[in-house]
PDB file of C-alpha atoms in Angstrom:
ATOM      1  CA  MET A  57      91.481 117.437 134.985  1.00 54.00           C
ATOM      2  CA  GLU A  58      95.220 117.959 134.693  1.00 71.00           C
ATOM      3  CA  ILE A  59      96.450 116.679 138.067  1.00 66.00           C
ATOM      4  CA  LEU A  60     100.072 117.682 137.536  1.00 65.00           C
ATOM      5  CA  HIS A  61      99.455 121.392 137.000  1.00 69.00           C
ATOM      6  CA  THR A  62      96.308 122.026 139.013  1.00 69.00           C
ATOM      7  CA  ILE A  63      96.989 119.856 142.030  1.00 75.00           C
ATOM      8  CA  LEU A  64     100.673 118.958 142.353  1.00 73.00           C
ATOM      9  CA  LEU A  65     102.208 122.194 141.081  1.00 75.00           C
ATOM     10  CA  GLY A  66      99.352 124.189 142.565  1.00 81.00           C
ATOM     11  CA  ILE A  67      97.811 123.350 145.896  1.00 90.00           C
ATOM     12  CA  VAL A  68     100.300 120.631 146.972  1.00 90.00           C
ATOM     13  CA  LYS A  69     103.285 122.877 146.267  1.00 91.00           C
ATOM     14  CA  TYR A  70     101.553 125.743 148.107  1.00 91.00           C
ATOM     15  CA  ALA A  71     100.853 123.516 151.138  1.00 93.00           C
ATOM     16  CA  TRP A  72     104.429 122.214 151.126  1.00 94.00           C
ATOM     17  CA  TYR A  73     105.882 125.724 151.029  1.00 94.00           C
ATOM     18  CA  GLY A  74     103.593 126.787 153.872  1.00 92.00           C
ATOM     19  CA  SER A  75     104.887 123.899 155.925  1.00 93.00           C
ATOM     20  CA  HIS A  76     108.632 123.868 155.414  1.00 95.00           C
ATOM     21  CA  SER A  77     109.430 127.549 154.846  1.00 95.00           C
ATOM     22  CA  SER A  78     109.330 128.478 158.531  1.00 93.00           C
ATOM     23  CA  TRP A  79     111.176 125.438 159.897  1.00 96.00           C
ATOM     24  CA  LYS A  80     114.429 125.762 161.778  1.00 96.00           C
ATOM     25  CA  ASP A  81     117.276 123.405 160.896  1.00 96.00           C
ATOM     26  CA  SER A  82     116.307 121.131 163.784  1.00 96.00           C
ATOM     27  CA  ASP A  83     112.720 120.887 162.432  1.00 97.00           C
ATOM     28  CA  LYS A  84     114.048 120.043 158.965  1.00 96.00           C
ATOM     29  CA  LYS A  85     116.170 117.260 160.451  1.00 97.00           C
ATOM     30  CA  VAL A  86     113.205 115.803 162.364  1.00 97.00           C
ATOM     31  CA  TYR A  87     111.048 115.942 159.244  1.00 97.00           C
ATOM     32  CA  ALA A  88     113.748 114.394 157.028  1.00 97.00           C
ATOM     33  CA  ASP A  89     114.233 111.533 159.504  1.00 97.00           C
ATOM     34  CA  ARG A  90     110.495 110.868 159.623  1.00 97.00           C
ATOM     35  CA  LEU A  91     110.180 111.090 155.855  1.00 96.00           C
ATOM     36  CA  GLN A  92     113.074 108.697 155.257  1.00 96.00           C
ATOM     37  CA  ALA A  93     111.531 106.183 157.661  1.00 95.00           C
ATOM     38  CA  THR A  94     108.253 106.114 155.714  1.00 94.00           C
ATOM     39  CA  ASP A  95     107.140 102.667 154.583  1.00 92.00           C
ATOM     40  CA  VAL A  96     106.134 103.157 150.943  1.00 88.00           C
ATOM     41  CA  HIS A  97     104.436  99.785 150.529  1.00 85.00           C
ATOM     42  CA  GLY A  98     100.883 100.474 149.485  1.00 79.00           C
ATOM     43  CA  LEU A  99     101.695 103.975 148.265  1.00 79.00           C
ATOM     44  CA  SER A 100     101.977 104.838 144.596  1.00 75.00           C
ATOM     45  CA  VAL A 101     105.429 106.418 144.982  1.00 81.00           C
ATOM     46  CA  PRO A 102     109.044 105.376 144.433  1.00 85.00           C
ATOM     47  CA  ALA A 103     111.553 105.131 147.282  1.00 90.00           C
ATOM     48  CA  ILE A 104     111.662 108.388 149.227  1.00 94.00           C
ATOM     49  CA  ARG A 105     114.884 110.402 149.160  1.00 95.00           C
ATOM     50  CA  ALA A 106     114.292 112.647 152.165  1.00 96.00           C
ATOM     51  CA  ASN A 107     117.627 114.485 152.101  1.00 95.00           C
ATOM     52  CA  TYR A 108     117.127 115.339 148.424  1.00 96.00           C
ATOM     53  CA  ILE A 109     113.615 116.619 149.143  1.00 96.00           C
ATOM     54  CA  MET A 110     114.856 118.855 151.941  1.00 96.00           C
ATOM     55  CA  GLN A 111     117.892 120.074 149.966  1.00 96.00           C
ATOM     56  CA  TYR A 112     115.729 121.069 147.000  1.00 96.00           C
ATOM     57  CA  ALA A 113     112.563 121.872 148.984  1.00 95.00           C
ATOM     58  CA  ASN A 114     111.650 124.884 146.820  1.00 94.00           C
ATOM     59  CA  SER A 115     112.350 123.162 143.491  1.00 94.00           C
ATOM     60  CA  LEU A 116     110.490 119.869 143.702  1.00 93.00           C
ATOM     61  CA  ILE A 117     108.830 118.259 140.700  1.00 91.00           C
ATOM     62  CA  GLY A 118     105.581 116.342 140.358  1.00 86.00           C
ATOM     63  CA  ARG A 119     106.711 112.936 141.619  1.00 88.00           C
ATOM     64  CA  GLN A 120     108.202 114.372 144.823  1.00 93.00           C
ATOM     65  CA  LEU A 121     105.115 116.510 145.419  1.00 91.00           C
ATOM     66  CA  LYS A 122     102.914 113.453 144.904  1.00 90.00           C
ATOM     67  CA  THR A 123     104.906 111.702 147.630  1.00 92.00           C
ATOM     68  CA  LEU A 124     104.529 114.656 149.991  1.00 94.00           C
ATOM     69  CA  ALA A 125     100.800 114.857 149.321  1.00 91.00           C
ATOM     70  CA  GLN A 126     100.455 111.255 150.475  1.00 90.00           C
ATOM     71  CA  VAL A 127     102.675 111.306 153.569  1.00 93.00           C
ATOM     72  CA  ASN A 128     102.945 114.838 154.992  1.00 95.00           C
ATOM     73  CA  ALA A 129      99.965 114.522 157.307  1.00 94.00           C
ATOM     74  CA  PHE A 130     101.846 111.769 159.151  1.00 95.00           C
ATOM     75  CA  HIS A 131     105.068 113.743 159.508  1.00 96.00           C
ATOM     76  CA  THR A 132     104.176 117.405 160.053  1.00 96.00           C
ATOM     77  CA  TYR A 133     101.658 117.141 162.917  1.00 95.00           C
ATOM     78  CA  ASP A 134     103.952 118.811 165.468  1.00 96.00           C
ATOM     79  CA  LEU A 135     106.033 120.905 163.055  1.00 97.00           C
ATOM     80  CA  VAL A 136     103.272 123.232 161.831  1.00 96.00           C
ATOM     81  CA  ASP A 137     100.455 125.185 163.445  1.00 96.00           C
ATOM     82  CA  SER A 138      96.932 123.750 163.609  1.00 96.00           C
ATOM     83  CA  LEU A 139      95.661 125.710 160.601  1.00 96.00           C
ATOM     84  CA  GLN A 140      98.541 124.553 158.393  1.00 96.00           C
ATOM     85  CA  PHE A 141      98.077 120.987 159.628  1.00 96.00           C
ATOM     86  CA  SER A 142      94.359 121.098 158.765  1.00 96.00           C
ATOM     87  CA  PHE A 143      95.296 122.334 155.302  1.00 95.00           C
ATOM     88  CA  THR A 144      97.870 119.539 154.936  1.00 95.00           C
ATOM     89  CA  LYS A 145      95.271 116.915 155.886  1.00 95.00           C
ATOM     90  CA  ALA A 146      92.740 118.375 153.442  1.00 93.00           C
ATOM     91  CA  VAL A 147      95.301 118.263 150.629  1.00 92.00           C
ATOM     92  CA  ALA A 148      96.078 114.634 151.500  1.00 91.00           C
ATOM     93  CA  GLU A 149      92.420 113.688 151.417  1.00 90.00           C
ATOM     94  CA  LEU A 150      91.848 115.471 148.108  1.00 87.00           C
ATOM     95  CA  SER A 151      94.910 113.777 146.631  1.00 85.00           C
ATOM     96  CA  ALA A 152      93.719 110.347 147.731  1.00 82.00           C
ATOM     97  CA  LEU A 153      90.372 110.937 146.057  1.00 81.00           C
ATOM     98  CA  LEU A 154      91.986 112.128 142.829  1.00 81.00           C
ATOM     99  CA  TRP A 155      94.330 109.154 142.528  1.00 76.00           C
ATOM    100  CA  MET A 156      91.655 106.559 143.135  1.00 67.00           C
ATOM    101  CA  PRO A 157      91.628 104.900 139.699  1.00 62.00           C
ATOM    102  CA  GLU A 158      88.003 103.795 139.813  1.00 69.00           C
ATOM    103  CA  ILE A 159      85.066 103.423 142.148  1.00 72.00           C
ATOM    104  CA  ARG A 160      83.527  99.992 141.617  1.00 78.00           C
ATOM    105  CA  ASN A 161      80.389 100.520 143.722  1.00 82.00           C
ATOM    106  CA  MET A 162      79.416 104.193 143.877  1.00 83.00           C
ATOM    107  CA  GLU A 163      76.589 103.686 146.399  1.00 86.00           C
ATOM    108  CA  GLU A 164      78.805 101.811 148.846  1.00 83.00           C
ATOM    109  CA  TYR A 165      81.578 104.377 148.386  1.00 76.00           C
ATOM    110  CA  LEU A 166      79.251 107.318 149.070  1.00 81.00           C
ATOM    111  CA  VAL A 167      77.764 105.668 152.155  1.00 81.00           C
ATOM    112  CA  SER A 168      81.205 104.914 153.622  1.00 76.00           C
ATOM    113  CA  HIS A 169      82.483 108.431 152.996  1.00 68.00           C
ATOM    114  CA  THR A 170      79.329 110.155 154.183  1.00 68.00           C
ATOM    115  CA  SER A 171      79.487 108.266 157.476  1.00 60.00           C
ATOM    116  CA  LEU A 172      83.048 109.541 158.033  1.00 53.00           C
ATOM    117  CA  GLN A 173      81.823 113.106 158.185  1.00 53.00           C
TER     118      GLN A 173
END
């Protein structure tokens, strides 16, 4: 599957637009501060440039959208309505599953993920 076009430039970009498009300037500032404070250790993303992301919010490319897919659920919880937040969390979970490079023990993986539901 082509992750760039189907996921990042599709559903992640759609979720991002649904989040940020209705924010007031004060919401954008809160989000940018949270985003800039993100610890990226353990994430597969470069250093986050929050002001750049907010300045060019409607023109982001794959690497910025990949970052947002991984961190937005931690930063938008009180900036969006409950439906949008549920969508954001679902996108984050889907993204995590897609970027998992390999599953070493399928049975153990399925058991651990089935018990989460």
